[in-house]
Amino acid sequence: MGKIAPSILSADFSKLGEQVEAISRAGADYVHVDVMDGHFVPNISFGSAVMKSLNRLETAPYDVHLMIENPDAYIADFVTEKTEFIVVHQEACRHLHRTVQNIKSHGIKAGVALNPATPVSTLECILDDIDLVLVMSVNPGFGGQKFIPGALEKIKELDRLRKEKDYNYVIEIDGGISLDNIKTVSDAGCDIFVAGSAVFKAENLEKRICEFKEAVPE
Ligand code: DX5
Ligand code: ZN
């Protein structure tokens, strides 16, 4: 199952509602919400108020990617009826198991993200408890960066592990995804594809979503 999660980091914020409705209408599976605090990553994006301003619109469910220090303090702010996943970074959590339980206590699916330099083995003790693993294929902080190929090995390893041990997580990739490389990542075993600039820099958003949907298996 290939799912597309356009990252609104690359949207035109002056037309955010309009654009999120357009991609959702065209079949985007999730709205990827990139939250950056200027500490965990060297950039500041937006907070929960911006995400919640989309609540009254017809949109796909939210996939919230928290690139922030101390995520526990903010998890509750991102809980809405439309929030499907909240994803925290392994590198930002001193007590990752507690943070995962915190997310789940709100009835939300819990995900953990790995920076390019963080190996899959750091999640060994938590893979059975989580719903999603997000493999970063760029260093987080900015849209429009180049795909780091080492991410493919991590996707393969995560796919192998879940088959071997019967784990239930889905695998998501984030960073530098385009129509040129999505098939290779899909073949490696990935389920959810985040794409920011490759979607929002297109002239016709709906058409671009259809192209992405066609590039991955149903
Ligand atoms: C990077 C963000 C990504 C980013 C992806 O820190 O987590 O979601 O917006 O943008 P592209 O697809 O342009 O690499
Ligand atoms: Zn992201």
Coordinates of C-alpha atoms and ligand atoms in Angstrom, one line a residue:
M1 CA 0.0 0.0 0.0
G2 CA 1.6 3.3 -1.1
K3 CA 0.3 6.4 0.6
I4 CA 1.2 10.0 -0.2
A5 CA 1.7 12.6 2.5
P6 CA 2.4 16.1 1.1
S7 CA 4.4 18.3 3.4
I8 CA 2.7 21.7 3.9
L9 CA 6.1 23.1 4.8
S10 CA 6.5 23.8 1.1
A11 CA 2.9 25.2 0.6
D12 CA 2.2 28.8 -0.1
F13 CA 1.1 29.8 3.4
S14 CA -1.0 32.7 2.0
K15 CA -3.2 30.0 0.4
L16 CA -2.7 27.2 2.9
G17 CA -6.4 26.2 3.3
E18 CA -7.0 26.2 -0.4
Q19 CA -3.9 24.2 -1.2
V20 CA -4.6 21.6 1.5
E21 CA -8.1 21.2 0.3
A22 CA -6.9 20.8 -3.3
I23 CA -4.3 18.0 -2.4
S24 CA -6.9 16.2 -0.2
R25 CA -9.5 16.3 -3.0
A26 CA -7.0 14.9 -5.4
G27 CA -6.3 11.9 -3.2
A28 CA -3.5 12.8 -0.8
D29 CA -3.7 10.2 2.0
Y30 CA -2.3 12.4 4.8
V31 CA -1.4 16.1 5.4
H32 CA 2.2 16.0 6.6
V33 CA 2.6 18.7 9.3
D34 CA 6.3 19.7 9.8
V35 CA 6.7 21.4 13.2
M36 CA 10.2 22.9 13.8
D37 CA 11.3 24.8 16.9
G38 CA 14.6 26.3 15.9
H39 CA 16.4 24.2 18.6
F40 CA 16.2 20.6 17.5
V41 CA 16.5 21.8 13.9
P42 CA 18.0 25.0 12.6
N43 CA 14.6 26.4 11.4
I44 CA 11.2 27.5 12.8
S45 CA 8.1 26.5 10.9
F46 CA 4.7 26.8 12.6
G47 CA 2.8 25.5 15.7
S48 CA -0.4 23.7 16.5
A49 CA -2.6 26.8 15.9
V50 CA -1.8 26.8 12.2
M51 CA -2.6 23.1 12.0
K52 CA -5.9 23.6 13.9
S53 CA -6.9 26.4 11.5
L54 CA -7.3 23.6 8.9
N55 CA -9.7 21.6 11.1
R56 CA -12.9 23.0 9.7
L57 CA -11.9 22.3 6.1
E58 CA -12.3 19.0 4.2
T59 CA -8.8 17.6 4.5
A60 CA -7.0 14.3 4.7
P61 CA -5.9 13.2 8.2
Y62 CA -2.9 14.8 9.8
D63 CA 0.5 13.1 10.0
V64 CA 2.3 15.3 12.5
H65 CA 6.2 15.3 12.4
L66 CA 7.5 17.0 15.5
M67 CA 11.1 18.2 15.0
I68 CA 11.2 19.8 18.4
E69 CA 13.0 19.4 21.8
N70 CA 10.9 18.1 24.7
P71 CA 8.0 16.9 22.5
D72 CA 6.1 15.6 25.6
A73 CA 5.2 19.1 26.5
Y74 CA 3.5 19.7 23.2
I75 CA 1.9 16.4 22.2
A76 CA -1.6 17.3 23.6
D77 CA -1.6 20.5 21.5
F78 CA -1.5 18.4 18.3
V79 CA -4.3 16.0 19.3
T80 CA -7.4 16.7 17.1
E81 CA -10.1 14.5 15.5
K82 CA -8.1 14.6 12.3
T83 CA -4.7 13.6 13.9
E84 CA -3.8 10.1 12.8
F85 CA -0.1 10.0 13.7
I86 CA 2.2 12.0 15.9
V87 CA 5.8 11.3 15.2
V88 CA 8.7 12.3 17.5
H89 CA 12.4 12.0 16.9
Q90 CA 14.4 9.3 18.6
E91 CA 17.2 11.9 19.1
A92 CA 14.9 14.3 20.9
C93 CA 13.5 11.8 23.5
R94 CA 15.4 10.9 26.6
H95 CA 12.5 8.6 27.6
L96 CA 11.2 7.4 24.3
H97 CA 9.0 4.6 25.7
R98 CA 7.3 7.1 28.0
T99 CA 6.8 9.6 25.1
V100 CA 5.3 6.8 22.9
Q101 CA 2.9 5.9 25.7
N102 CA 2.0 9.6 26.0
I103 CA 1.0 9.8 22.4
K104 CA -1.0 6.6 22.6
S105 CA -2.8 7.7 25.7
H106 CA -4.6 10.3 23.5
G107 CA -5.8 7.6 21.2
I108 CA -3.3 8.6 18.5
K109 CA -0.9 6.4 16.6
A110 CA 2.7 6.8 17.6
G111 CA 5.6 7.2 15.3
V112 CA 9.4 7.6 15.8
A113 CA 11.7 9.3 13.3
L114 CA 15.4 8.5 12.7
N115 CA 17.8 11.2 11.4
P116 CA 20.2 10.0 8.6
A117 CA 23.0 9.3 11.1
T118 CA 20.8 7.3 13.6
P119 CA 20.7 3.5 13.0
V120 CA 17.6 1.3 13.1
S121 CA 19.1 -0.6 15.9
T122 CA 18.4 2.3 18.3
L123 CA 14.7 1.4 18.0
E124 CA 15.2 -2.3 18.7
C125 CA 13.4 -2.2 22.1
I126 CA 10.5 -0.1 21.0
L127 CA 9.6 -1.5 17.5
D128 CA 6.9 -3.7 19.0
D129 CA 5.2 -0.7 20.6
I130 CA 5.1 1.8 17.7
D131 CA 2.8 2.3 14.7
L132 CA 5.1 4.0 12.4
V133 CA 8.9 4.5 11.7
L134 CA 9.8 7.6 9.8
V135 CA 13.2 7.3 8.0
M136 CA 14.6 10.7 7.3
S137 CA 16.3 10.8 3.9
V138 CA 17.6 14.4 4.5
N139 CA 18.8 16.1 7.6
P140 CA 15.6 17.6 9.0
G141 CA 15.0 21.4 8.9
F142 CA 14.3 22.4 5.4
G143 CA 12.4 21.3 2.3
G144 CA 14.0 21.0 -1.1
Q145 CA 17.1 19.0 -0.1
K146 CA 18.7 16.1 -1.9
F147 CA 17.7 12.5 -1.1
I148 CA 20.4 10.6 0.9
P149 CA 20.6 7.1 -0.6
G150 CA 21.6 5.4 2.7
A151 CA 17.9 5.7 3.7
L152 CA 17.1 2.8 1.4
E153 CA 19.1 0.3 3.5
K154 CA 17.2 1.4 6.6
I155 CA 13.9 0.9 4.8
K156 CA 14.9 -2.6 3.7
E157 CA 16.1 -3.4 7.3
L158 CA 12.8 -2.2 8.8
D159 CA 10.8 -4.2 6.3
R160 CA 12.8 -7.3 6.9
L161 CA 12.5 -6.9 10.7
R162 CA 8.7 -6.5 10.7
K163 CA 8.3 -9.6 8.5
E164 CA 10.6 -11.6 10.7
K165 CA 9.2 -10.6 14.0
D166 CA 5.6 -9.9 13.0
Y167 CA 5.7 -6.2 14.0
N168 CA 2.9 -3.9 12.9
Y169 CA 4.5 -0.6 12.1
V170 CA 4.3 1.2 8.8
I171 CA 7.4 2.7 7.2
E172 CA 7.5 6.3 6.1
I173 CA 10.2 8.2 4.2
D174 CA 10.7 11.9 4.3
G175 CA 13.1 14.1 2.3
G176 CA 14.0 14.6 -1.3
I177 CA 11.2 12.3 -2.6
S178 CA 10.3 12.9 -6.2
L179 CA 8.6 11.1 -9.2
D180 CA 12.1 10.0 -10.1
N181 CA 13.0 8.1 -7.0
I182 CA 9.6 7.1 -5.4
K183 CA 9.4 3.7 -7.2
T184 CA 12.9 2.7 -5.9
V185 CA 11.9 3.6 -2.3
S186 CA 8.6 1.8 -2.7
D187 CA 10.4 -1.4 -3.9
A188 CA 12.6 -1.2 -0.8
G189 CA 9.4 -1.7 1.3
C190 CA 8.2 1.8 2.1
D191 CA 4.5 2.5 2.7
I192 CA 4.1 6.3 3.2
F193 CA 5.9 8.9 1.1
V194 CA 6.3 12.4 2.3
A195 CA 6.8 14.9 -0.5
G196 CA 7.1 18.7 0.0
S197 CA 8.7 20.7 -2.8
A198 CA 7.9 18.0 -5.5
V199 CA 4.2 18.5 -4.8
F200 CA 3.8 22.2 -3.9
K201 CA 6.2 23.6 -6.6
A202 CA 4.0 22.0 -9.2
E203 CA 1.8 24.2 -11.3
N204 CA -1.1 21.9 -10.9
L205 CA -1.3 20.4 -7.5
E206 CA -4.1 18.0 -8.2
K207 CA -2.4 16.6 -11.3
R208 CA 0.9 16.2 -9.3
I209 CA -0.9 14.2 -6.6
C210 CA -2.4 11.9 -9.2
E211 CA 1.1 11.4 -10.7
F212 CA 2.4 10.5 -7.3
K213 CA -0.5 8.1 -6.6
E214 CA 0.1 6.4 -9.9
A215 CA 3.8 5.9 -9.2
V216 CA 3.2 3.7 -6.1
P217 CA 1.2 0.5 -5.7
E218 CA -2.4 0.8 -4.4
Ligands
DX5_1 C1 12.3 18.2 6.5 C2 10.8 17.9 6.6 C3 10.3 17.4 5.3 C4 10.3 18.3 4.2 C5 10.3 17.5 2.9 O1 12.8 18.6 7.7 O2 10.6 17.0 7.6 O3 9.0 16.9 5.6 O4 9.3 19.2 4.2 O5 10.5 18.4 1.8 P1 11.0 17.8 0.5 O6 10.1 16.8 -0.1 O7 11.1 19.1 -0.4 O8 12.4 17.3 0.7
ZN2 ZN 8.6 15.9 7.8

